[in-house]
mmCIF file of C-alpha atoms in Angstrom:
data_model
loop_
_atom_site.group_PDB
_atom_site.id
_atom_site.type_symbol
_atom_site.label_atom_id
_atom_site.label_comp_id
_atom_site.label_asym_id
_atom_site.label_seq_id
_atom_site.Cartn_x
_atom_site.Cartn_y
_atom_site.Cartn_z
ATOM 1 C CA MET Y 12 -91.055 -32.191 263.370
ATOM 2 C CA ALA Y 13 -90.676 -28.417 263.639
ATOM 3 C CA ILE Y 14 -92.719 -26.146 265.894
ATOM 4 C CA TRP Y 15 -94.978 -23.953 263.747
ATOM 5 C CA GLN Y 16 -96.562 -20.754 265.062
ATOM 6 C CA GLY Y 17 -98.719 -19.937 262.050
ATOM 7 C CA LYS Y 18 -102.508 -19.822 261.725
ATOM 8 C CA SER Y 19 -104.427 -22.951 262.732
ATOM 9 C CA MET Y 20 -105.740 -25.353 260.075
ATOM 10 C CA LYS Y 21 -109.101 -25.420 261.881
ATOM 11 C CA THR Y 22 -111.915 -22.878 262.094
ATOM 12 C CA PRO Y 23 -113.174 -21.739 265.530
ATOM 13 C CA THR Y 24 -116.028 -24.264 265.256
ATOM 14 C CA GLY Y 25 -113.654 -27.136 264.484
ATOM 15 C CA GLY Y 26 -114.079 -27.352 260.711
ATOM 16 C CA ARG Y 27 -111.215 -27.523 258.217
ATOM 17 C CA ALA Y 28 -109.895 -24.126 257.102
ATOM 18 C CA LYS Y 29 -108.511 -23.513 253.601
ATOM 19 C CA MET Y 30 -104.990 -22.066 253.677
ATOM 20 C CA SER Y 31 -104.607 -18.921 251.581
ATOM 21 C CA ARG Y 32 -100.830 -19.403 251.430
ATOM 22 C CA GLY Y 33 -98.146 -21.856 252.541
ATOM 23 C CA LYS Y 34 -96.037 -21.871 255.670
ATOM 24 C CA ARG Y 35 -93.271 -19.290 256.101
ATOM 25 C CA LYS Y 36 -89.797 -19.534 257.636
ATOM 26 C CA SER Y 37 -90.676 -16.576 259.902
ATOM 27 C CA GLU Y 38 -93.498 -18.635 261.452
ATOM 28 C CA LEU Y 39 -91.137 -21.312 262.782
ATOM 29 C CA GLY Y 40 -91.006 -21.648 266.558
ATOM 30 C CA ARG Y 41 -88.360 -23.080 268.877
ATOM 31 C CA ALA Y 42 -88.344 -25.358 271.888
ATOM 32 C CA ALA Y 43 -88.688 -23.659 275.296
ATOM 33 C CA ALA Y 44 -85.490 -22.570 277.076
ATOM 34 C CA GLU Y 45 -86.301 -24.493 280.299
ATOM 35 C CA THR Y 46 -83.864 -22.630 282.574
ATOM 36 C CA LYS Y 47 -82.609 -24.875 285.381
ATOM 37 C CA ILE Y 48 -80.516 -24.483 288.539
ATOM 38 C CA GLY Y 49 -76.766 -24.978 288.016
ATOM 39 C CA GLY Y 50 -73.612 -23.197 286.861
ATOM 40 C CA LYS Y 51 -74.246 -20.182 284.601
ATOM 41 C CA LYS Y 52 -74.683 -21.163 280.935
ATOM 42 C CA ASN Y 53 -76.155 -19.115 278.080
ATOM 43 C CA ARG Y 54 -77.339 -20.087 274.603
ATOM 44 C CA LYS Y 55 -77.108 -17.624 271.717
ATOM 45 C CA ILE Y 56 -79.946 -17.820 269.205
ATOM 46 C CA ARG Y 57 -80.093 -16.008 265.887
ATOM 47 C CA THR Y 58 -83.447 -14.282 265.454
ATOM 48 C CA GLN Y 59 -85.111 -12.525 262.550
ATOM 49 C CA GLY Y 60 -83.022 -9.766 260.986
ATOM 50 C CA GLY Y 61 -79.748 -11.325 262.139
ATOM 51 C CA ASN Y 62 -80.252 -10.191 265.730
ATOM 52 C CA VAL Y 63 -79.178 -12.342 268.678
ATOM 53 C CA LYS Y 64 -81.310 -13.463 271.603
ATOM 54 C CA ILE Y 65 -79.551 -14.815 274.696
ATOM 55 C CA ARG Y 66 -81.288 -17.691 276.452
ATOM 56 C CA LEU Y 67 -80.331 -18.637 279.982
ATOM 57 C CA ALA Y 68 -79.802 -22.421 280.090
ATOM 58 C CA THR Y 69 -78.731 -22.719 283.737
ATOM 59 C CA ASP Y 70 -77.926 -20.344 286.597
ATOM 60 C CA GLU Y 71 -77.467 -20.654 290.348
ATOM 61 C CA LYS Y 72 -77.816 -16.984 291.364
ATOM 62 C CA ILE Y 73 -80.608 -14.422 291.086
ATOM 63 C CA ASN Y 74 -80.684 -10.606 291.353
ATOM 64 C CA VAL Y 75 -83.136 -9.913 294.197
ATOM 65 C CA VAL Y 76 -84.730 -6.566 295.044
ATOM 66 C CA ASN Y 77 -85.982 -6.014 298.586
ATOM 67 C CA PRO Y 78 -89.117 -3.818 298.197
ATOM 68 C CA GLU Y 79 -88.790 -2.406 301.731
ATOM 69 C CA THR Y 80 -85.224 -1.107 301.364
ATOM 70 C CA ASN Y 81 -85.070 -0.868 297.525
ATOM 71 C CA LYS Y 82 -81.649 -2.552 297.639
ATOM 72 C CA MET Y 83 -80.571 -5.259 295.215
ATOM 73 C CA GLU Y 84 -78.349 -8.199 296.054
ATOM 74 C CA LEU Y 85 -77.122 -11.321 294.264
ATOM 75 C CA VAL Y 86 -78.266 -14.448 296.156
ATOM 76 C CA GLU Y 87 -78.020 -18.178 295.588
ATOM 77 C CA ILE Y 88 -81.044 -20.230 294.462
ATOM 78 C CA ILE Y 89 -81.827 -23.340 296.510
ATOM 79 C CA SER Y 90 -84.906 -24.754 294.713
ATOM 80 C CA VAL Y 91 -88.156 -23.963 292.895
ATOM 81 C CA ILE Y 92 -91.178 -23.915 295.234
ATOM 82 C CA GLU Y 93 -94.027 -23.043 292.858
ATOM 83 C CA ASN Y 94 -94.455 -22.437 289.128
ATOM 84 C CA GLN Y 95 -97.852 -21.466 287.721
ATOM 85 C CA ALA Y 96 -96.720 -22.061 284.136
ATOM 86 C CA ASN Y 97 -96.584 -25.831 284.713
ATOM 87 C CA PRO Y 98 -96.755 -27.901 287.946
ATOM 88 C CA ASN Y 99 -94.172 -30.352 286.523
ATOM 89 C CA PHE Y 100 -91.596 -27.528 286.369
ATOM 90 C CA VAL Y 101 -91.386 -27.606 290.194
ATOM 91 C CA ARG Y 102 -90.192 -31.230 290.188
ATOM 92 C CA ARG Y 103 -87.697 -30.523 287.412
ATOM 93 C CA ASN Y 104 -86.499 -27.198 288.987
ATOM 94 C CA ILE Y 105 -87.325 -25.193 285.841
ATOM 95 C CA ILE Y 106 -87.478 -21.414 286.298
ATOM 96 C CA THR Y 107 -89.832 -19.177 284.285
ATOM 97 C CA LYS Y 108 -91.327 -15.732 284.858
ATOM 98 C CA GLY Y 109 -93.669 -15.816 287.864
ATOM 99 C CA ALA Y 110 -91.973 -18.827 289.476
ATOM 100 C CA LEU Y 111 -91.500 -18.802 293.245
ATOM 101 C CA VAL Y 112 -87.951 -19.816 294.216
ATOM 102 C CA GLU Y 113 -86.341 -20.516 297.586
ATOM 103 C CA THR Y 114 -83.124 -18.531 298.057
ATOM 104 C CA SER Y 115 -80.628 -17.975 300.851
ATOM 105 C CA SER Y 116 -82.455 -14.706 301.733
ATOM 106 C CA GLY Y 117 -86.015 -16.108 301.546
ATOM 107 C CA LYS Y 118 -88.777 -16.637 298.971
ATOM 108 C CA VAL Y 119 -88.424 -14.731 295.701
ATOM 109 C CA ARG Y 120 -90.862 -14.213 292.794
ATOM 110 C CA VAL Y 121 -89.078 -14.208 289.400
ATOM 111 C CA THR Y 122 -89.871 -11.027 287.419
ATOM 112 C CA SER Y 123 -87.648 -11.476 284.346
ATOM 113 C CA ARG Y 124 -88.026 -13.888 281.421
ATOM 114 C CA PRO Y 125 -84.837 -15.989 281.553
ATOM 115 C CA GLY Y 126 -85.564 -17.684 278.215
ATOM 116 C CA GLN Y 127 -85.857 -14.291 276.493
ATOM 117 C CA ASP Y 128 -83.578 -11.932 278.456
ATOM 118 C CA GLY Y 129 -80.772 -14.244 279.585
ATOM 119 C CA VAL Y 130 -80.894 -12.901 283.154
ATOM 120 C CA LEU Y 131 -82.666 -13.853 286.402
ATOM 121 C CA ASN Y 132 -84.281 -11.007 288.368
ATOM 122 C CA GLY Y 133 -86.744 -11.301 291.236
ATOM 123 C CA VAL Y 134 -88.563 -9.566 294.091
ATOM 124 C CA LEU Y 135 -88.359 -10.709 297.704
ATOM 125 C CA ILE Y 136 -91.716 -11.873 299.078
ATOM 126 C CA ALA Y 137 -92.619 -10.790 302.627
ATOM 127 C CA GLU Y 138 -93.584 -13.834 304.708
#
């Protein structure tokens, strides 16, 4: 069954709402990207208007900015420590925006949206 992002069939109080029109192709959703740790792999997705969105399937490196020196470096990801989006993502090593990852240079907070942008960026956390 497809993921649908249209208006709910229920009213705010829980009653059944009458639909004024049918479902539209533009209201279709997709499964989450679920970016994991591994060799770099991208997925191209055609979006509305024929545009292309690049989803990051797997990656093992992250662009890290050190806020003290304002320098950026490419470091290797070891594991996911914390993910506020879903506690199960930590066990499965899934990276989303806001996730805390362990890298070779320390703990990093992910600032990009890998499922939307196709890139992993982060900020080094002072311990």
